[in-house]
């Protein structure tokens, strides 16, 4: 037994000269290089570590279950991800467990820590904020995790991210090129990655087209239909008189459209509207909503494949953490003066955006981790 009390993964890591993540994986039977296993087991023995009986009974075994934790299980974006993740998991013989966190940070941290209970073999996590606590818990996770969102480059966790900045530039640029000059912006919380990055894209697009930013045309709220309606009504009641509005997701855009109808505005003649996510909602409303496809299905499918590859034996000790970014596409429809035809016109972003234009910010402040 160590002098400072019962041994922990930290004290074992210090004694073995390896990372905390490596200790967690060895103690939980997830897998590591033979020399790492030997170092950890020797250090654990020297420090008097007594393994949990339940964990030991499961060592080397598999539950054949994966967990997907997201903010809101009712959001069409996450529904699209679930379909793809489940299809990949089922084909590999795994069941999929769903967990809705409501973007509560402690809940997100708890679901990562729960990997040590061995109720599932791996986790796909989709947070909208990344804090230093997230970094700490992800680094020490007892099983493989894939984040759908951005992470600092030195975090040893796989991640699939969207390029919201380029996506927002596509949407706002399209509105400007259609002749709109007073382009309002309804955003979600600015302390999230979606809010932060989509705000950057909005302002970059205004600069691209020589439009001076106007703070009276911007509103920040929550990511929801009712919030979009209230924000649009506030803009109109304040006399902002926008001729277009870019919304940070489709739910906000539908709410903005509802407010416009209530005020007797015609879409797109009086007010052009563009959203983000290109969810099923965008195609179901009338006129159909112009929206940015951020590759929700592709992100879910890629994350599931990454997780299964880790479970197949490519532990973090032997393979560096991987990062991949989906390319946004603007789907032009009737809400922004496009002809109201059944088939949308697709506009892709540049093949390779500059590093600062992706979701990967390299920040550890509370900015978030998804599109």
PDB file of N, CA and C in Angstrom, residues 68-162:
ATOM      1  N   UNK A  68     -24.408   5.648 -27.295  1.00  0.00           N
ATOM      2  CA  UNK A  68     -24.366   6.940 -27.981  1.00  0.00           C
ATOM      3  C   UNK A  68     -25.030   7.966 -27.078  1.00  0.00           C
ATOM      4  N   UNK A  69     -24.264   8.974 -26.645  1.00  0.00           N
ATOM      5  CA  UNK A  69     -24.766  10.019 -25.760  1.00  0.00           C
ATOM      6  C   UNK A  69     -24.808  11.334 -26.522  1.00  0.00           C
ATOM      7  N   UNK A  70     -26.010  11.935 -26.582  1.00  0.00           N
ATOM      8  CA  UNK A  70     -26.194  13.175 -27.322  1.00  0.00           C
ATOM      9  C   UNK A  70     -27.013  14.150 -26.492  1.00  0.00           C
ATOM     10  N   UNK A  71     -27.092  15.401 -26.972  1.00  0.00           N
ATOM     11  CA  UNK A  71     -27.776  16.444 -26.219  1.00  0.00           C
ATOM     12  C   UNK A  71     -29.286  16.216 -26.136  1.00  0.00           C
ATOM     13  N   UNK A  72     -29.912  15.938 -27.272  1.00  0.00           N
ATOM     14  CA  UNK A  72     -31.376  15.911 -27.345  1.00  0.00           C
ATOM     15  C   UNK A  72     -31.810  14.800 -28.285  1.00  0.00           C
ATOM     16  N   UNK A  73     -32.387  13.755 -27.746  1.00  0.00           N
ATOM     17  CA  UNK A  73     -32.743  12.591 -28.552  1.00  0.00           C
ATOM     18  C   UNK A  73     -33.845  12.898 -29.558  1.00  0.00           C
ATOM     19  N   UNK A  74     -34.564  14.018 -29.360  1.00  0.00           N
ATOM     20  CA  UNK A  74     -35.630  14.392 -30.287  1.00  0.00           C
ATOM     21  C   UNK A  74     -35.170  15.256 -31.444  1.00  0.00           C
ATOM     22  N   UNK A  75     -33.940  15.734 -31.418  1.00  0.00           N
ATOM     23  CA  UNK A  75     -33.419  16.580 -32.491  1.00  0.00           C
ATOM     24  C   UNK A  75     -33.192  15.740 -33.747  1.00  0.00           C
ATOM     25  N   UNK A  76     -33.742  16.160 -34.898  1.00  0.00           N
ATOM     26  CA  UNK A  76     -33.583  15.365 -36.129  1.00  0.00           C
ATOM     27  C   UNK A  76     -32.137  15.088 -36.511  1.00  0.00           C
ATOM     28  N   UNK A  77     -31.231  15.981 -36.141  1.00  0.00           N
ATOM     29  CA  UNK A  77     -29.813  15.760 -36.444  1.00  0.00           C
ATOM     30  C   UNK A  77     -29.310  14.506 -35.736  1.00  0.00           C
ATOM     31  N   UNK A  78     -29.652  14.372 -34.458  1.00  0.00           N
ATOM     32  CA  UNK A  78     -29.206  13.205 -33.703  1.00  0.00           C
ATOM     33  C   UNK A  78     -29.947  11.943 -34.139  1.00  0.00           C
ATOM     34  N   UNK A  79     -31.202  12.099 -34.548  1.00  0.00           N
ATOM     35  CA  UNK A  79     -31.942  10.947 -35.074  1.00  0.00           C
ATOM     36  C   UNK A  79     -31.234  10.392 -36.311  1.00  0.00           C
ATOM     37  N   UNK A  80     -30.778  11.288 -37.189  1.00  0.00           N
ATOM     38  CA  UNK A  80     -30.045  10.854 -38.382  1.00  0.00           C
ATOM     39  C   UNK A  80     -28.758  10.133 -37.997  1.00  0.00           C
ATOM     40  N   UNK A  81     -28.061  10.647 -36.980  1.00  0.00           N
ATOM     41  CA  UNK A  81     -26.839   9.989 -36.523  1.00  0.00           C
ATOM     42  C   UNK A  81     -27.143   8.609 -35.958  1.00  0.00           C
ATOM     43  N   UNK A  82     -28.216   8.516 -35.162  1.00  0.00           N
ATOM     44  CA  UNK A  82     -28.577   7.244 -34.537  1.00  0.00           C
ATOM     45  C   UNK A  82     -28.812   6.172 -35.593  1.00  0.00           C
ATOM     46  N   UNK A  83     -29.513   6.525 -36.649  1.00  0.00           N
ATOM     47  CA  UNK A  83     -29.795   5.541 -37.700  1.00  0.00           C
ATOM     48  C   UNK A  83     -28.499   4.950 -38.263  1.00  0.00           C
ATOM     49  N   UNK A  84     -27.541   5.818 -38.525  1.00  0.00           N
ATOM     50  CA  UNK A  84     -26.287   5.343 -39.124  1.00  0.00           C
ATOM     51  C   UNK A  84     -25.442   4.566 -38.119  1.00  0.00           C
ATOM     52  N   UNK A  85     -25.366   5.066 -36.884  1.00  0.00           N
ATOM     53  CA  UNK A  85     -24.586   4.369 -35.862  1.00  0.00           C
ATOM     54  C   UNK A  85     -25.164   2.985 -35.608  1.00  0.00           C
ATOM     55  N   UNK A  86     -26.485   2.922 -35.505  1.00  0.00           N
ATOM     56  CA  UNK A  86     -27.127   1.637 -35.228  1.00  0.00           C
ATOM     57  C   UNK A  86     -26.917   0.652 -36.367  1.00  0.00           C
ATOM     58  N   UNK A  87     -26.974   1.142 -37.609  1.00  0.00           N
ATOM     59  CA  UNK A  87     -26.771   0.250 -38.759  1.00  0.00           C
ATOM     60  C   UNK A  87     -25.371  -0.357 -38.742  1.00  0.00           C
ATOM     61  N   UNK A  88     -24.365   0.471 -38.447  1.00  0.00           N
ATOM     62  CA  UNK A  88     -22.988  -0.025 -38.396  1.00  0.00           C
ATOM     63  C   UNK A  88     -22.818  -0.984 -37.221  1.00  0.00           C
ATOM     64  N   UNK A  89     -23.377  -0.611 -36.055  1.00  0.00           N
ATOM     65  CA  UNK A  89     -23.256  -1.453 -34.865  1.00  0.00           C
ATOM     66  C   UNK A  89     -23.939  -2.803 -35.070  1.00  0.00           C
ATOM     67  N   UNK A  90     -25.149  -2.777 -35.618  1.00  0.00           N
ATOM     68  CA  UNK A  90     -25.898  -4.024 -35.823  1.00  0.00           C
ATOM     69  C   UNK A  90     -25.150  -4.969 -36.767  1.00  0.00           C
ATOM     70  N   UNK A  91     -24.575  -4.409 -37.817  1.00  0.00           N
ATOM     71  CA  UNK A  91     -23.843  -5.243 -38.777  1.00  0.00           C
ATOM     72  C   UNK A  91     -22.644  -5.927 -38.135  1.00  0.00           C
ATOM     73  N   UNK A  92     -22.114  -5.321 -37.059  1.00  0.00           N
ATOM     74  CA  UNK A  92     -20.964  -5.901 -36.369  1.00  0.00           C
ATOM     75  C   UNK A  92     -21.382  -6.739 -35.160  1.00  0.00           C
ATOM     76  N   UNK A  93     -22.694  -6.911 -34.967  1.00  0.00           N
ATOM     77  CA  UNK A  93     -23.168  -7.741 -33.870  1.00  0.00           C
ATOM     78  C   UNK A  93     -23.303  -7.026 -32.540  1.00  0.00           C
ATOM     79  N   UNK A  94     -23.402  -5.696 -32.575  1.00  0.00           N
ATOM     80  CA  UNK A  94     -23.533  -4.913 -31.345  1.00  0.00           C
ATOM     81  C   UNK A  94     -24.939  -4.323 -31.216  1.00  0.00           C
ATOM     82  N   UNK A  95     -25.403  -4.166 -29.970  1.00  0.00           N
ATOM     83  CA  UNK A  95     -26.605  -3.398 -29.678  1.00  0.00           C
ATOM     84  C   UNK A  95     -26.198  -1.960 -29.377  1.00  0.00           C
ATOM     85  N   UNK A  96     -27.148  -1.029 -29.509  1.00  0.00           N
ATOM     86  CA  UNK A  96     -26.850   0.381 -29.276  1.00  0.00           C
ATOM     87  C   UNK A  96     -27.717   0.914 -28.141  1.00  0.00           C
ATOM     88  N   UNK A  97     -27.077   1.483 -27.129  1.00  0.00           N
ATOM     89  CA  UNK A  97     -27.763   2.138 -26.017  1.00  0.00           C
ATOM     90  C   UNK A  97     -27.753   3.645 -26.266  1.00  0.00           C
ATOM     91  N   UNK A  98     -28.878   4.325 -26.027  1.00  0.00           N
ATOM     92  CA  UNK A  98     -28.982   5.765 -26.235  1.00  0.00           C
ATOM     93  C   UNK A  98     -29.090   6.479 -24.900  1.00  0.00           C
ATOM     94  N   UNK A  99     -28.415   7.641 -24.818  1.00  0.00           N
ATOM     95  CA  UNK A  99     -28.432   8.432 -23.588  1.00  0.00           C
ATOM     96  C   UNK A  99     -28.550   9.903 -23.954  1.00  0.00           C
ATOM     97  N   UNK A 100     -29.601  10.565 -23.472  1.00  0.00           N
ATOM     98  CA  UNK A 100     -29.802  11.994 -23.738  1.00  0.00           C
ATOM     99  C   UNK A 100     -29.323  12.798 -22.546  1.00  0.00           C
ATOM    100  N   UNK A 101     -28.352  13.693 -22.773  1.00  0.00           N
ATOM    101  CA  UNK A 101     -27.711  14.426 -21.667  1.00  0.00           C
ATOM    102  C   UNK A 101     -28.317  15.789 -21.392  1.00  0.00           C
ATOM    103  N   UNK A 102     -29.137  16.312 -22.311  1.00  0.00           N
ATOM    104  CA  UNK A 102     -29.669  17.679 -22.204  1.00  0.00           C
ATOM    105  C   UNK A 102     -28.542  18.715 -22.100  1.00  0.00           C
ATOM    106  N   UNK A 103     -27.359  18.366 -22.611  1.00  0.00           N
ATOM    107  CA  UNK A 103     -26.176  19.238 -22.586  1.00  0.00           C
ATOM    108  C   UNK A 103     -25.721  19.572 -21.168  1.00  0.00           C
ATOM    109  N   UNK A 104     -26.099  18.732 -20.195  1.00  0.00           N
ATOM    110  CA  UNK A 104     -25.642  18.921 -18.810  1.00  0.00           C
ATOM    111  C   UNK A 104     -24.235  18.338 -18.702  1.00  0.00           C
ATOM    112  N   UNK A 105     -23.276  19.184 -18.380  1.00  0.00           N
ATOM    113  CA  UNK A 105     -21.880  18.771 -18.390  1.00  0.00           C
ATOM    114  C   UNK A 105     -21.625  17.600 -17.448  1.00  0.00           C
ATOM    115  N   UNK A 106     -22.179  17.647 -16.220  1.00  0.00           N
ATOM    116  CA  UNK A 106     -21.949  16.566 -15.273  1.00  0.00           C
ATOM    117  C   UNK A 106     -22.492  15.242 -15.786  1.00  0.00           C
ATOM    118  N   UNK A 107     -23.595  15.300 -16.517  1.00  0.00           N
ATOM    119  CA  UNK A 107     -24.157  14.082 -17.087  1.00  0.00           C
ATOM    120  C   UNK A 107     -23.235  13.523 -18.167  1.00  0.00           C
ATOM    121  N   UNK A 108     -22.662  14.409 -18.988  1.00  0.00           N
ATOM    122  CA  UNK A 108     -21.723  13.968 -20.017  1.00  0.00           C
ATOM    123  C   UNK A 108     -20.486  13.332 -19.399  1.00  0.00           C
ATOM    124  N   UNK A 109     -19.973  13.949 -18.333  1.00  0.00           N
ATOM    125  CA  UNK A 109     -18.798  13.398 -17.660  1.00  0.00           C
ATOM    126  C   UNK A 109     -19.118  12.039 -17.039  1.00  0.00           C
ATOM    127  N   UNK A 110     -20.325  11.934 -16.478  1.00  0.00           N
ATOM    128  CA  UNK A 110     -20.725  10.684 -15.827  1.00  0.00           C
ATOM    129  C   UNK A 110     -20.826   9.536 -16.828  1.00  0.00           C
ATOM    130  N   UNK A 111     -21.327   9.827 -18.034  1.00  0.00           N
ATOM    131  CA  UNK A 111     -21.477   8.739 -19.002  1.00  0.00           C
ATOM    132  C   UNK A 111     -20.113   8.255 -19.497  1.00  0.00           C
ATOM    133  N   UNK A 112     -19.125   9.157 -19.537  1.00  0.00           N
ATOM    134  CA  UNK A 112     -17.761   8.720 -19.877  1.00  0.00           C
ATOM    135  C   UNK A 112     -17.200   7.852 -18.747  1.00  0.00           C
ATOM    136  N   UNK A 113     -17.380   8.317 -17.515  1.00  0.00           N
ATOM    137  CA  UNK A 113     -16.872   7.537 -16.371  1.00  0.00           C
ATOM    138  C   UNK A 113     -17.536   6.169 -16.280  1.00  0.00           C
ATOM    139  N   UNK A 114     -18.779   6.057 -16.747  1.00  0.00           N
ATOM    140  CA  UNK A 114     -19.515   4.798 -16.621  1.00  0.00           C
ATOM    141  C   UNK A 114     -18.907   3.673 -17.448  1.00  0.00           C
ATOM    142  N   UNK A 115     -17.966   3.994 -18.331  1.00  0.00           N
ATOM    143  CA  UNK A 115     -17.290   2.936 -19.075  1.00  0.00           C
ATOM    144  C   UNK A 115     -16.551   1.977 -18.146  1.00  0.00           C
ATOM    145  N   UNK A 116     -16.175   2.466 -16.967  1.00  0.00           N
ATOM    146  CA  UNK A 116     -15.487   1.596 -16.013  1.00  0.00           C
ATOM    147  C   UNK A 116     -16.424   0.548 -15.425  1.00  0.00           C
ATOM    148  N   UNK A 117     -17.758   0.769 -15.536  1.00  0.00           N
ATOM    149  CA  UNK A 117     -18.730  -0.212 -15.045  1.00  0.00           C
ATOM    150  C   UNK A 117     -18.919  -1.370 -16.016  1.00  0.00           C
ATOM    151  N   UNK A 118     -18.380  -1.222 -17.221  1.00  0.00           N
ATOM    152  CA  UNK A 118     -18.441  -2.251 -18.267  1.00  0.00           C
ATOM    153  C   UNK A 118     -19.871  -2.587 -18.678  1.00  0.00           C
ATOM    154  N   UNK A 119     -20.774  -1.602 -18.640  1.00  0.00           N
ATOM    155  CA  UNK A 119     -22.124  -1.810 -19.149  1.00  0.00           C
ATOM    156  C   UNK A 119     -22.152  -1.710 -20.671  1.00  0.00           C
ATOM    157  N   UNK A 120     -21.136  -1.085 -21.246  1.00  0.00           N
ATOM    158  CA  UNK A 120     -20.988  -1.078 -22.693  1.00  0.00           C
ATOM    159  C   UNK A 120     -19.504  -1.113 -23.021  1.00  0.00           C
ATOM    160  N   UNK A 121     -19.202  -1.509 -24.238  1.00  0.00           N
ATOM    161  CA  UNK A 121     -17.799  -1.675 -24.630  1.00  0.00           C
ATOM    162  C   UNK A 121     -17.152  -0.397 -25.120  1.00  0.00           C
ATOM    163  N   UNK A 122     -17.949   0.577 -25.542  1.00  0.00           N
ATOM    164  CA  UNK A 122     -17.398   1.825 -26.052  1.00  0.00           C
ATOM    165  C   UNK A 122     -18.468   2.881 -26.138  1.00  0.00           C
ATOM    166  N   UNK A 123     -18.039   4.130 -26.325  1.00  0.00           N
ATOM    167  CA  UNK A 123     -18.945   5.277 -26.264  1.00  0.00           C
ATOM    168  C   UNK A 123     -18.711   6.222 -27.432  1.00  0.00           C
ATOM    169  N   UNK A 124     -19.807   6.693 -28.032  1.00  0.00           N
ATOM    170  CA  UNK A 124     -19.771   7.821 -28.954  1.00  0.00           C
ATOM    171  C   UNK A 124     -20.436   8.980 -28.233  1.00  0.00           C
ATOM    172  N   UNK A 125     -19.700  10.062 -28.035  1.00  0.00           N
ATOM    173  CA  UNK A 125     -20.183  11.210 -27.261  1.00  0.00           C
ATOM    174  C   UNK A 125     -20.310  12.418 -28.170  1.00  0.00           C
ATOM    175  N   UNK A 126     -21.438  13.130 -28.060  1.00  0.00           N
ATOM    176  CA  UNK A 126     -21.687  14.295 -28.905  1.00  0.00           C
ATOM    177  C   UNK A 126     -22.014  15.500 -28.007  1.00  0.00           C
ATOM    178  N   UNK A 127     -21.003  16.109 -27.373  1.00  0.00           N
ATOM    179  CA  UNK A 127     -21.244  17.267 -26.511  1.00  0.00           C
ATOM    180  C   UNK A 127     -21.246  18.560 -27.325  1.00  0.00           C
ATOM    181  N   UNK A 128     -21.860  19.623 -26.798  1.00  0.00           N
ATOM    182  CA  UNK A 128     -21.804  20.905 -27.497  1.00  0.00           C
ATOM    183  C   UNK A 128     -20.862  21.881 -26.793  1.00  0.00           C
ATOM    184  N   UNK A 129     -20.284  21.447 -25.692  1.00  0.00           N
ATOM    185  CA  UNK A 129     -19.232  22.215 -25.010  1.00  0.00           C
ATOM    186  C   UNK A 129     -18.111  21.253 -24.646  1.00  0.00           C
ATOM    187  N   UNK A 130     -16.877  21.773 -24.647  1.00  0.00           N
ATOM    188  CA  UNK A 130     -15.741  20.999 -24.156  1.00  0.00           C
ATOM    189  C   UNK A 130     -15.040  21.840 -23.098  1.00  0.00           C
ATOM    190  N   UNK A 131     -14.995  21.320 -21.876  1.00  0.00           N
ATOM    191  CA  UNK A 131     -14.368  22.009 -20.752  1.00  0.00           C
ATOM    192  C   UNK A 131     -13.087  21.267 -20.363  1.00  0.00           C
ATOM    193  N   UNK A 132     -12.261  21.872 -19.517  1.00  0.00           N
ATOM    194  CA  UNK A 132     -11.093  21.123 -19.022  1.00  0.00           C
ATOM    195  C   UNK A 132     -11.481  19.813 -18.349  1.00  0.00           C
ATOM    196  N   UNK A 133     -12.676  19.780 -17.713  1.00  0.00           N
ATOM    197  CA  UNK A 133     -13.135  18.544 -17.076  1.00  0.00           C
ATOM    198  C   UNK A 133     -13.406  17.458 -18.123  1.00  0.00           C
ATOM    199  N   UNK A 134     -13.965  17.866 -19.254  1.00  0.00           N
ATOM    200  CA  UNK A 134     -14.157  16.905 -20.346  1.00  0.00           C
ATOM    201  C   UNK A 134     -12.814  16.302 -20.763  1.00  0.00           C
ATOM    202  N   UNK A 135     -11.822  17.167 -20.942  1.00  0.00           N
ATOM    203  CA  UNK A 135     -10.508  16.699 -21.392  1.00  0.00           C
ATOM    204  C   UNK A 135      -9.937  15.686 -20.405  1.00  0.00           C
ATOM    205  N   UNK A 136     -10.040  15.998 -19.126  1.00  0.00           N
ATOM    206  CA  UNK A 136      -9.487  15.113 -18.090  1.00  0.00           C
ATOM    207  C   UNK A 136     -10.182  13.756 -18.094  1.00  0.00           C
ATOM    208  N   UNK A 137     -11.504  13.767 -18.136  1.00  0.00           N
ATOM    209  CA  UNK A 137     -12.262  12.522 -18.062  1.00  0.00           C
ATOM    210  C   UNK A 137     -12.091  11.698 -19.339  1.00  0.00           C
ATOM    211  N   UNK A 138     -12.081  12.352 -20.488  1.00  0.00           N
ATOM    212  CA  UNK A 138     -11.883  11.628 -21.748  1.00  0.00           C
ATOM    213  C   UNK A 138     -10.512  10.974 -21.801  1.00  0.00           C
ATOM    214  N   UNK A 139      -9.502  11.684 -21.322  1.00  0.00           N
ATOM    215  CA  UNK A 139      -8.137  11.153 -21.343  1.00  0.00           C
ATOM    216  C   UNK A 139      -8.006   9.906 -20.476  1.00  0.00           C
ATOM    217  N   UNK A 140      -8.754   9.869 -19.370  1.00  0.00           N
ATOM    218  CA  UNK A 140      -8.665   8.746 -18.436  1.00  0.00           C
ATOM    219  C   UNK A 140      -9.763   7.713 -18.649  1.00  0.00           C
ATOM    220  N   UNK A 141     -10.514   7.792 -19.754  1.00  0.00           N
ATOM    221  CA  UNK A 141     -11.642   6.887 -19.981  1.00  0.00           C
ATOM    222  C   UNK A 141     -11.203   5.424 -19.934  1.00  0.00           C
ATOM    223  N   UNK A 142     -12.047   4.583 -19.341  1.00  0.00           N
ATOM    224  CA  UNK A 142     -11.718   3.176 -19.169  1.00  0.00           C
ATOM    225  C   UNK A 142     -11.965   2.349 -20.418  1.00  0.00           C
ATOM    226  N   UNK A 143     -12.529   2.953 -21.445  1.00  0.00           N
ATOM    227  CA  UNK A 143     -12.787   2.258 -22.699  1.00  0.00           C
ATOM    228  C   UNK A 143     -12.682   3.219 -23.849  1.00  0.00           C
ATOM    229  N   UNK A 144     -12.772   2.732 -25.064  1.00  0.00           N
ATOM    230  CA  UNK A 144     -12.632   3.613 -26.225  1.00  0.00           C
ATOM    231  C   UNK A 144     -13.810   4.574 -26.359  1.00  0.00           C
ATOM    232  N   UNK A 145     -13.491   5.823 -26.712  1.00  0.00           N
ATOM    233  CA  UNK A 145     -14.492   6.870 -26.920  1.00  0.00           C
ATOM    234  C   UNK A 145     -14.208   7.543 -28.258  1.00  0.00           C
ATOM    235  N   UNK A 146     -15.267   7.851 -28.992  1.00  0.00           N
ATOM    236  CA  UNK A 146     -15.171   8.690 -30.177  1.00  0.00           C
ATOM    237  C   UNK A 146     -16.073   9.891 -29.947  1.00  0.00           C
ATOM    238  N   UNK A 147     -15.543  11.090 -30.132  1.00  0.00           N
ATOM    239  CA  UNK A 147     -16.315  12.313 -29.966  1.00  0.00           C
ATOM    240  C   UNK A 147     -16.791  12.792 -31.332  1.00  0.00           C
ATOM    241  N   UNK A 148     -18.085  13.075 -31.438  1.00  0.00           N
ATOM    242  CA  UNK A 148     -18.596  13.769 -32.623  1.00  0.00           C
ATOM    243  C   UNK A 148     -18.566  15.246 -32.273  1.00  0.00           C
ATOM    244  N   UNK A 149     -17.549  15.923 -32.745  1.00  0.00           N
ATOM    245  CA  UNK A 149     -17.281  17.305 -32.383  1.00  0.00           C
ATOM    246  C   UNK A 149     -15.791  17.543 -32.410  1.00  0.00           C
ATOM    247  N   UNK A 150     -15.356  18.727 -32.014  1.00  0.00           N
ATOM    248  CA  UNK A 150     -13.931  19.053 -32.084  1.00  0.00           C
ATOM    249  C   UNK A 150     -13.262  18.906 -30.734  1.00  0.00           C
ATOM    250  N   UNK A 151     -12.001  18.516 -30.786  1.00  0.00           N
ATOM    251  CA  UNK A 151     -11.169  18.366 -29.597  1.00  0.00           C
ATOM    252  C   UNK A 151      -9.805  18.979 -29.864  1.00  0.00           C
ATOM    253  N   UNK A 152      -9.141  19.495 -28.828  1.00  0.00           N
ATOM    254  CA  UNK A 152      -7.753  19.930 -29.007  1.00  0.00           C
ATOM    255  C   UNK A 152      -6.908  18.773 -29.532  1.00  0.00           C
ATOM    256  N   UNK A 153      -5.898  19.098 -30.306  1.00  0.00           N
ATOM    257  CA  UNK A 153      -5.113  18.088 -30.992  1.00  0.00           C
ATOM    258  C   UNK A 153      -4.374  17.128 -30.093  1.00  0.00           C
ATOM    259  N   UNK A 154      -4.087  17.528 -28.841  1.00  0.00           N
ATOM    260  CA  UNK A 154      -3.301  16.663 -27.973  1.00  0.00           C
ATOM    261  C   UNK A 154      -4.151  15.722 -27.131  1.00  0.00           C
ATOM    262  N   UNK A 155      -5.460  15.728 -27.320  1.00  0.00           N
ATOM    263  CA  UNK A 155      -6.326  14.825 -26.562  1.00  0.00           C
ATOM    264  C   UNK A 155      -6.343  13.470 -27.276  1.00  0.00           C
ATOM    265  N   UNK A 156      -5.971  12.382 -26.580  1.00  0.00           N
ATOM    266  CA  UNK A 156      -5.823  11.077 -27.241  1.00  0.00           C
ATOM    267  C   UNK A 156      -7.154  10.364 -27.456  1.00  0.00           C
ATOM    268  N   UNK A 157      -8.075  11.038 -28.140  1.00  0.00           N
ATOM    269  CA  UNK A 157      -9.414  10.494 -28.396  1.00  0.00           C
ATOM    270  C   UNK A 157      -9.768  10.779 -29.851  1.00  0.00           C
ATOM    271  N   UNK A 158     -10.339   9.791 -30.529  1.00  0.00           N
ATOM    272  CA  UNK A 158     -10.777   9.981 -31.912  1.00  0.00           C
ATOM    273  C   UNK A 158     -11.935  10.977 -31.969  1.00  0.00           C
ATOM    274  N   UNK A 159     -12.011  11.759 -33.057  1.00  0.00           N
ATOM    275  CA  UNK A 159     -13.087  12.740 -33.193  1.00  0.00           C
ATOM    276  C   UNK A 159     -13.483  12.908 -34.652  1.00  0.00           C
ATOM    277  N   UNK A 160     -14.784  13.094 -34.856  1.00  0.00           N
ATOM    278  CA  UNK A 160     -15.348  13.398 -36.171  1.00  0.00           C
ATOM    279  C   UNK A 160     -16.011  14.766 -36.050  1.00  0.00           C
ATOM    280  N   UNK A 161     -15.570  15.728 -36.834  1.00  0.00           N
ATOM    281  CA  UNK A 161     -16.064  17.087 -36.674  1.00  0.00           C
ATOM    282  C   UNK A 161     -16.654  17.645 -37.955  1.00  0.00           C
ATOM    283  N   UNK A 162     -17.530  18.626 -37.785  1.00  0.00           N
ATOM    284  CA  UNK A 162     -18.107  19.336 -38.921  1.00  0.00           C
ATOM    285  C   UNK A 162     -17.336  20.636 -39.129  1.00  0.00           C
TER     286      UNK A 162
END
